PDB file of N, CA and C in Angstrom:
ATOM      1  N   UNK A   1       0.845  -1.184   0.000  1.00 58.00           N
ATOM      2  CA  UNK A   1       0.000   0.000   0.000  1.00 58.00           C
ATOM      3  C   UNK A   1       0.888   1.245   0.000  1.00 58.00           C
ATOM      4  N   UNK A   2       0.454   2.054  -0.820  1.00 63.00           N
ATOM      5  CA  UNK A   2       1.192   3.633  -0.938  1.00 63.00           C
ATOM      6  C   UNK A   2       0.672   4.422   0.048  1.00 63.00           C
ATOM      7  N   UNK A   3       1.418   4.504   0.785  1.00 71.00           N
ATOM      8  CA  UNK A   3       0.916   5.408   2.093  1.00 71.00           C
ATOM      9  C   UNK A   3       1.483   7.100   1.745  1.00 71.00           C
ATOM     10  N   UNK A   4       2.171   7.273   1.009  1.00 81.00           N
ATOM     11  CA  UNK A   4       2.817   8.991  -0.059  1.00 81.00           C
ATOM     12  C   UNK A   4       1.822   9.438  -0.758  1.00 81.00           C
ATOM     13  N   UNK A   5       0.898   8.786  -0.751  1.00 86.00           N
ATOM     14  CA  UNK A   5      -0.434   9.424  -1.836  1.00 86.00           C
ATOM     15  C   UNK A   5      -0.694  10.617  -1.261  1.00 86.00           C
ATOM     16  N   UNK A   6      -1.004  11.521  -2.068  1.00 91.00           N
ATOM     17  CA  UNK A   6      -1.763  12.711  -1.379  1.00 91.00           C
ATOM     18  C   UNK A   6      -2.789  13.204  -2.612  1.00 91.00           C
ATOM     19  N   UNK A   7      -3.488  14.044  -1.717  1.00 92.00           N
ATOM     20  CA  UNK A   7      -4.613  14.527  -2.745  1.00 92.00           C
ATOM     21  C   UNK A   7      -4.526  15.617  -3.035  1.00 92.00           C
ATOM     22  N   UNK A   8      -3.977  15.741  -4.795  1.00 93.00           N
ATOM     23  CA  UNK A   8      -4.223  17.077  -5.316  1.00 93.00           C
ATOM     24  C   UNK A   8      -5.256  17.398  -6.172  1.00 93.00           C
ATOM     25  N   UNK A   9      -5.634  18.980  -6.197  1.00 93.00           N
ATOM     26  CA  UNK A   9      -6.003  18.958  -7.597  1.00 93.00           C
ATOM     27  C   UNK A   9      -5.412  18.743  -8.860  1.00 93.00           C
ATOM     28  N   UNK A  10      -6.271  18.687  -9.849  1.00 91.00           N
ATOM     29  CA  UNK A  10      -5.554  17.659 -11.049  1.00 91.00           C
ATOM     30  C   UNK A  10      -5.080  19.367 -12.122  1.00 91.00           C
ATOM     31  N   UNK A  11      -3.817  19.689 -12.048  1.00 89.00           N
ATOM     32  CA  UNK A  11      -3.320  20.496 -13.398  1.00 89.00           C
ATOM     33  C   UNK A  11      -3.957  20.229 -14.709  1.00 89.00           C
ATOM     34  N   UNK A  12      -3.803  18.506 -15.124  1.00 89.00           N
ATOM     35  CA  UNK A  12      -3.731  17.995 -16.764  1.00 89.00           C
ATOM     36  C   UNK A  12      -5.291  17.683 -16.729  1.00 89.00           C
ATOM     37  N   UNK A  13      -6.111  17.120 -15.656  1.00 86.00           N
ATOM     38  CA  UNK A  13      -7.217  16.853 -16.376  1.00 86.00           C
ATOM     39  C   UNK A  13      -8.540  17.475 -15.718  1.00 86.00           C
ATOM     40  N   UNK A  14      -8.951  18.800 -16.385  1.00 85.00           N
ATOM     41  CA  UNK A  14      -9.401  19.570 -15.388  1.00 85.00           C
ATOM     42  C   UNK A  14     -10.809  20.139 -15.910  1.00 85.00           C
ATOM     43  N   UNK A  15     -11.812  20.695 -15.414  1.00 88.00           N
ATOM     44  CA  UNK A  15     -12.731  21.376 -16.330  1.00 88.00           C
ATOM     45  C   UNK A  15     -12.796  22.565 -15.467  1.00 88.00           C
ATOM     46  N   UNK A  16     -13.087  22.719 -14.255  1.00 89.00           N
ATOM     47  CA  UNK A  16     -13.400  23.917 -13.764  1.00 89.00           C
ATOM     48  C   UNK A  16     -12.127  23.851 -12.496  1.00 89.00           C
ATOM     49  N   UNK A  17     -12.064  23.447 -11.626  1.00 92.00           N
ATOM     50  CA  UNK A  17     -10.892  23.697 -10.806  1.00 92.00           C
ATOM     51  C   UNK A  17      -9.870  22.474 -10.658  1.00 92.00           C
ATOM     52  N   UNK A  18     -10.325  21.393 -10.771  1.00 92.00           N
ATOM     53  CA  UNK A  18      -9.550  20.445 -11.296  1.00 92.00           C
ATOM     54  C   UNK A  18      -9.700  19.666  -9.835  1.00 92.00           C
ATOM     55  N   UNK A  19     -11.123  19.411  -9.333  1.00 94.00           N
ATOM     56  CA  UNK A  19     -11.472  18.696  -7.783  1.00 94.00           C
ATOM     57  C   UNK A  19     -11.608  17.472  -8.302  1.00 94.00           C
ATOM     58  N   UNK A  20     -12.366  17.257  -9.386  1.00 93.00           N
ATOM     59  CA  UNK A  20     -12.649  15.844 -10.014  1.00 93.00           C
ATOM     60  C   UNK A  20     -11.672  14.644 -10.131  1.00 93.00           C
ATOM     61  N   UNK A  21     -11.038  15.738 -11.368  1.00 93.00           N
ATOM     62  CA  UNK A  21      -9.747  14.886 -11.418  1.00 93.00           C
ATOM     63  C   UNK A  21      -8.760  14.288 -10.928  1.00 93.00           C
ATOM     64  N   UNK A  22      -8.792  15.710  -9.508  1.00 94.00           N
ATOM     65  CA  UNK A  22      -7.760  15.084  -9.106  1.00 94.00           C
ATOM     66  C   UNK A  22      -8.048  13.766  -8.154  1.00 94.00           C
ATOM     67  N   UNK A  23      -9.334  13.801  -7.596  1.00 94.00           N
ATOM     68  CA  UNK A  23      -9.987  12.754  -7.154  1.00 94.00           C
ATOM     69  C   UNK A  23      -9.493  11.614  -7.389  1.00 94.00           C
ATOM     70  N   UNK A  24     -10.015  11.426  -9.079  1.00 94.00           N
ATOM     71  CA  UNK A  24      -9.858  10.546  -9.483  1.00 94.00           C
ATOM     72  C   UNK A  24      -8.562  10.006 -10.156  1.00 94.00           C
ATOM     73  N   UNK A  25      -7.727  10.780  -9.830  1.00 93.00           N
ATOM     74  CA  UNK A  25      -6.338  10.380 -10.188  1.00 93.00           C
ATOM     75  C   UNK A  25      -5.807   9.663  -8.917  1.00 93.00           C
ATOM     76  N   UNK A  26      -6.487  10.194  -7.616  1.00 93.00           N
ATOM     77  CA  UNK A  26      -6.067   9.686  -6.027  1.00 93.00           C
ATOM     78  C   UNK A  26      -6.792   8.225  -6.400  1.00 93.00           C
ATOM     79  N   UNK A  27      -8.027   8.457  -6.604  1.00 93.00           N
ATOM     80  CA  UNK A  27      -8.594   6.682  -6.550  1.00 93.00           C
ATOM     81  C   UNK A  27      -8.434   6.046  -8.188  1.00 93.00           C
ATOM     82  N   UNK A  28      -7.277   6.512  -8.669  1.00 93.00           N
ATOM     83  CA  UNK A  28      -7.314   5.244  -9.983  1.00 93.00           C
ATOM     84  C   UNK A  28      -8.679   4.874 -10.591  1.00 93.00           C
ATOM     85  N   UNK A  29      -9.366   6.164 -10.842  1.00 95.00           N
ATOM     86  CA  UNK A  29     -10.766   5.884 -11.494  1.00 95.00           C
ATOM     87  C   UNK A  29     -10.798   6.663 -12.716  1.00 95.00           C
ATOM     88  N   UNK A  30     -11.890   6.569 -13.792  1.00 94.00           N
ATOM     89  CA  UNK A  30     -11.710   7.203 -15.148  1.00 94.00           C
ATOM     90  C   UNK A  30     -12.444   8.854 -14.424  1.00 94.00           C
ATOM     91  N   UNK A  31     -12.135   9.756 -14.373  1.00 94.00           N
ATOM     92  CA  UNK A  31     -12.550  11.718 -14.094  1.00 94.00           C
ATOM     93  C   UNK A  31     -13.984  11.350 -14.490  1.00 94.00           C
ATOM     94  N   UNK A  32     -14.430  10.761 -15.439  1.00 94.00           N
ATOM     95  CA  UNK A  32     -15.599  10.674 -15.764  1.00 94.00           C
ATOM     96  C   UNK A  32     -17.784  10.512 -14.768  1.00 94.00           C
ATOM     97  N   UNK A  33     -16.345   9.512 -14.049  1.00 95.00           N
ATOM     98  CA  UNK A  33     -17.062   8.793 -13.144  1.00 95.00           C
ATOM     99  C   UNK A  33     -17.551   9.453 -11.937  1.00 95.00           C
ATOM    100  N   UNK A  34     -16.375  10.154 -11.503  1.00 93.00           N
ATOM    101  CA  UNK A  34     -16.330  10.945 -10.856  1.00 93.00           C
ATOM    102  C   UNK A  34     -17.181  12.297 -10.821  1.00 93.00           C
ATOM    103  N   UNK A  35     -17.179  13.051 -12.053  1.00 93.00           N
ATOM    104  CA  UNK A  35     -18.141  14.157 -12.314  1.00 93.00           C
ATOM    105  C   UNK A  35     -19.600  13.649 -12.492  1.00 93.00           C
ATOM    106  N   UNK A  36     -19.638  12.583 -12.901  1.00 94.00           N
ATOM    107  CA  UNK A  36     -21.391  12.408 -13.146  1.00 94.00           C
ATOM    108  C   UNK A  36     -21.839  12.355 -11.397  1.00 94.00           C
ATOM    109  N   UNK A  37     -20.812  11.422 -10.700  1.00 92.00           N
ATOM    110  CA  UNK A  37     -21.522  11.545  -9.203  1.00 92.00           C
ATOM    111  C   UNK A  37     -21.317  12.886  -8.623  1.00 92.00           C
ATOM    112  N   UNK A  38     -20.847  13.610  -9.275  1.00 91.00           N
ATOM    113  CA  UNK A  38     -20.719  14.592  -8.009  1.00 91.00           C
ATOM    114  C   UNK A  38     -21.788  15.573  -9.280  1.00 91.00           C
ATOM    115  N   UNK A  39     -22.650  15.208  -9.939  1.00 90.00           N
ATOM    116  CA  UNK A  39     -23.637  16.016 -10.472  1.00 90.00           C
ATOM    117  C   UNK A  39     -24.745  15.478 -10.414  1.00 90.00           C
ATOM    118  N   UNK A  40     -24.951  13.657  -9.948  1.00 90.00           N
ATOM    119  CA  UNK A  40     -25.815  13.585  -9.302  1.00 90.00           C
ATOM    120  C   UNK A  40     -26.105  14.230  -7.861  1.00 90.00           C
ATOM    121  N   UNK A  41     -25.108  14.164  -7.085  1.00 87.00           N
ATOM    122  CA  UNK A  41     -25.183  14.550  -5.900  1.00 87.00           C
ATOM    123  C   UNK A  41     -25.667  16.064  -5.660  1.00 87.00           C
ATOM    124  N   UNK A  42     -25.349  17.075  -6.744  1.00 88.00           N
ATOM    125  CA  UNK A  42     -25.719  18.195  -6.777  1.00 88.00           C
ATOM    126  C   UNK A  42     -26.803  19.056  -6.978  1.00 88.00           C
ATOM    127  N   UNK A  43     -27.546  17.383  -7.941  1.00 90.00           N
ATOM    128  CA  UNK A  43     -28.917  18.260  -7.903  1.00 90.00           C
ATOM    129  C   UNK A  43     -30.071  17.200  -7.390  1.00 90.00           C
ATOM    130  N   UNK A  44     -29.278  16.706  -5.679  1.00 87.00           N
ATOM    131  CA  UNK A  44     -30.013  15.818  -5.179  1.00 87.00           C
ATOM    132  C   UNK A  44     -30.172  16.894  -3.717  1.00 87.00           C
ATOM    133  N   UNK A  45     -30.675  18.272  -3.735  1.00 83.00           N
ATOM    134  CA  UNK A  45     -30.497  19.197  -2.731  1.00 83.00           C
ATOM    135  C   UNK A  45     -29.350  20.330  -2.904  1.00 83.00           C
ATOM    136  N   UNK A  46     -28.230  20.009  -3.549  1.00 79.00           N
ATOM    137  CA  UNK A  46     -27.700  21.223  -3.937  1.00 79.00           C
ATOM    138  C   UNK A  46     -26.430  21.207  -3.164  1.00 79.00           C
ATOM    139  N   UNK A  47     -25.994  20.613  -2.202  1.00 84.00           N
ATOM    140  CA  UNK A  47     -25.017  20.296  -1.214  1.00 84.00           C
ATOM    141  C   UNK A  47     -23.902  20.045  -1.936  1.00 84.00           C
ATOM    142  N   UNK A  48     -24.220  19.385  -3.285  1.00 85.00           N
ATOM    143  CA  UNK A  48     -22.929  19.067  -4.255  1.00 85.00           C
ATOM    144  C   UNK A  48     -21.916  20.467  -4.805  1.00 85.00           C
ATOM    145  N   UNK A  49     -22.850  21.115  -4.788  1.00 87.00           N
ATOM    146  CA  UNK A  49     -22.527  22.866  -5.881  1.00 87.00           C
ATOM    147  C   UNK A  49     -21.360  23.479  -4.185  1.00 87.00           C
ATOM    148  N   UNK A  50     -21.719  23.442  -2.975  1.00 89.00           N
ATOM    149  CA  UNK A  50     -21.105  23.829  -2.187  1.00 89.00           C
ATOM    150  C   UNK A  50     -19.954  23.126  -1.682  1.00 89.00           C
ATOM    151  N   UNK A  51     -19.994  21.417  -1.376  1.00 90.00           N
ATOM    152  CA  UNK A  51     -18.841  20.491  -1.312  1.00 90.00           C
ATOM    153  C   UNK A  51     -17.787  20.757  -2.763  1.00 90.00           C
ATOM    154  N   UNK A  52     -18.022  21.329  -3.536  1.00 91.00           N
ATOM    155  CA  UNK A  52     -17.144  21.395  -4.591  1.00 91.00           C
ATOM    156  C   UNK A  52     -16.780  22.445  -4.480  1.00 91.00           C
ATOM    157  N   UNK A  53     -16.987  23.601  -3.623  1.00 93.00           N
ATOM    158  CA  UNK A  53     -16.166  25.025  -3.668  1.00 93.00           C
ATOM    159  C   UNK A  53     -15.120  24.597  -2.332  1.00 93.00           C
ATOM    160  N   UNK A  54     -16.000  24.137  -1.502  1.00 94.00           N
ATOM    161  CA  UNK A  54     -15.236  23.768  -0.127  1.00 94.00           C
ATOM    162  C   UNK A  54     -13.690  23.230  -0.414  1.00 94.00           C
ATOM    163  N   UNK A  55     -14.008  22.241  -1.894  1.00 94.00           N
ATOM    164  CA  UNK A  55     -13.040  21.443  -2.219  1.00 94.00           C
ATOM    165  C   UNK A  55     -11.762  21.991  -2.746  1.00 94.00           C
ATOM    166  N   UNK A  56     -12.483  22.978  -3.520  1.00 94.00           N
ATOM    167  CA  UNK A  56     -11.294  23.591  -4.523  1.00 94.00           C
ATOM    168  C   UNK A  56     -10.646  24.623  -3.806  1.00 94.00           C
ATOM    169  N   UNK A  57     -11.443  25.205  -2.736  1.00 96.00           N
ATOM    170  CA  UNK A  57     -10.327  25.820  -1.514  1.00 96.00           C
ATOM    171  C   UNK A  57      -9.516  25.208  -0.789  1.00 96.00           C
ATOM    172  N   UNK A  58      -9.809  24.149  -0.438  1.00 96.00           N
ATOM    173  CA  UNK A  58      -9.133  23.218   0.966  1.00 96.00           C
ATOM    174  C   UNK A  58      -8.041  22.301   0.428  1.00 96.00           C
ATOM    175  N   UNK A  59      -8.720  21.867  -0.998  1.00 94.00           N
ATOM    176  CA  UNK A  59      -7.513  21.010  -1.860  1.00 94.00           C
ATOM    177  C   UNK A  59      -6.392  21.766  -2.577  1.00 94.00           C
ATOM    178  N   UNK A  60      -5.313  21.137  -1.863  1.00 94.00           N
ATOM    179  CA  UNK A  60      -4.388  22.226  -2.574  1.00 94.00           C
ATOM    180  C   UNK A  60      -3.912  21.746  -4.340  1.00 94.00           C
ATOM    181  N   UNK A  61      -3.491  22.414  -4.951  1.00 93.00           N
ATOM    182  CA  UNK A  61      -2.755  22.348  -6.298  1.00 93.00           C
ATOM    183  C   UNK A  61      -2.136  21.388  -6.413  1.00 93.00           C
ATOM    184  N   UNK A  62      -1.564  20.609  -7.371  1.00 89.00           N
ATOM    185  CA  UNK A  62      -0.633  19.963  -7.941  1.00 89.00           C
ATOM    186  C   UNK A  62       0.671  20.209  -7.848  1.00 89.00           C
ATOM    187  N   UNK A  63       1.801  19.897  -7.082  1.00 87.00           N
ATOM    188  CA  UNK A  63       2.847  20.695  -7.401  1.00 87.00           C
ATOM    189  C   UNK A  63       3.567  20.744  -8.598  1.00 87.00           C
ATOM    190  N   UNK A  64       4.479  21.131  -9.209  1.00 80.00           N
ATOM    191  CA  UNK A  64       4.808  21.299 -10.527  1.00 80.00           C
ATOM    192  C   UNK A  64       5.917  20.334 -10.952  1.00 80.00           C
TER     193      UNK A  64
END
């Protein structure tokens, strides 16, 4: 187990702040997958639209 993982946002695969991606670059999943749930989740009450600003503040960048 890789215990060095950390969670960034994603630089290369990004649409709006790059929370998705980088997600899904942490869990080895296709970005895809990732944005449809977090757009179900968003317009299941709206909690999604705010966990995704929370995100893109708190998650830091990619380093270079």
């Amino acid at each position: 187990m890789n215990l060095d993982k950390k969670l960034y946002k994603s630089s290369t695969n990004k649409m709006l702040a790059g929370v998705c991606g980088g997600i899904a670059e942490y869990f080895g999943v296709d970005p895809t997958w990732i944005r449809l749930a977090w757009v179900i989740f968003s317009m299941t009450g709206g909690a999604g639209v705010l966990a995704y600003i929370v995100a893109a503040l708190i998650i830091p960048d990619e380093p270079a």
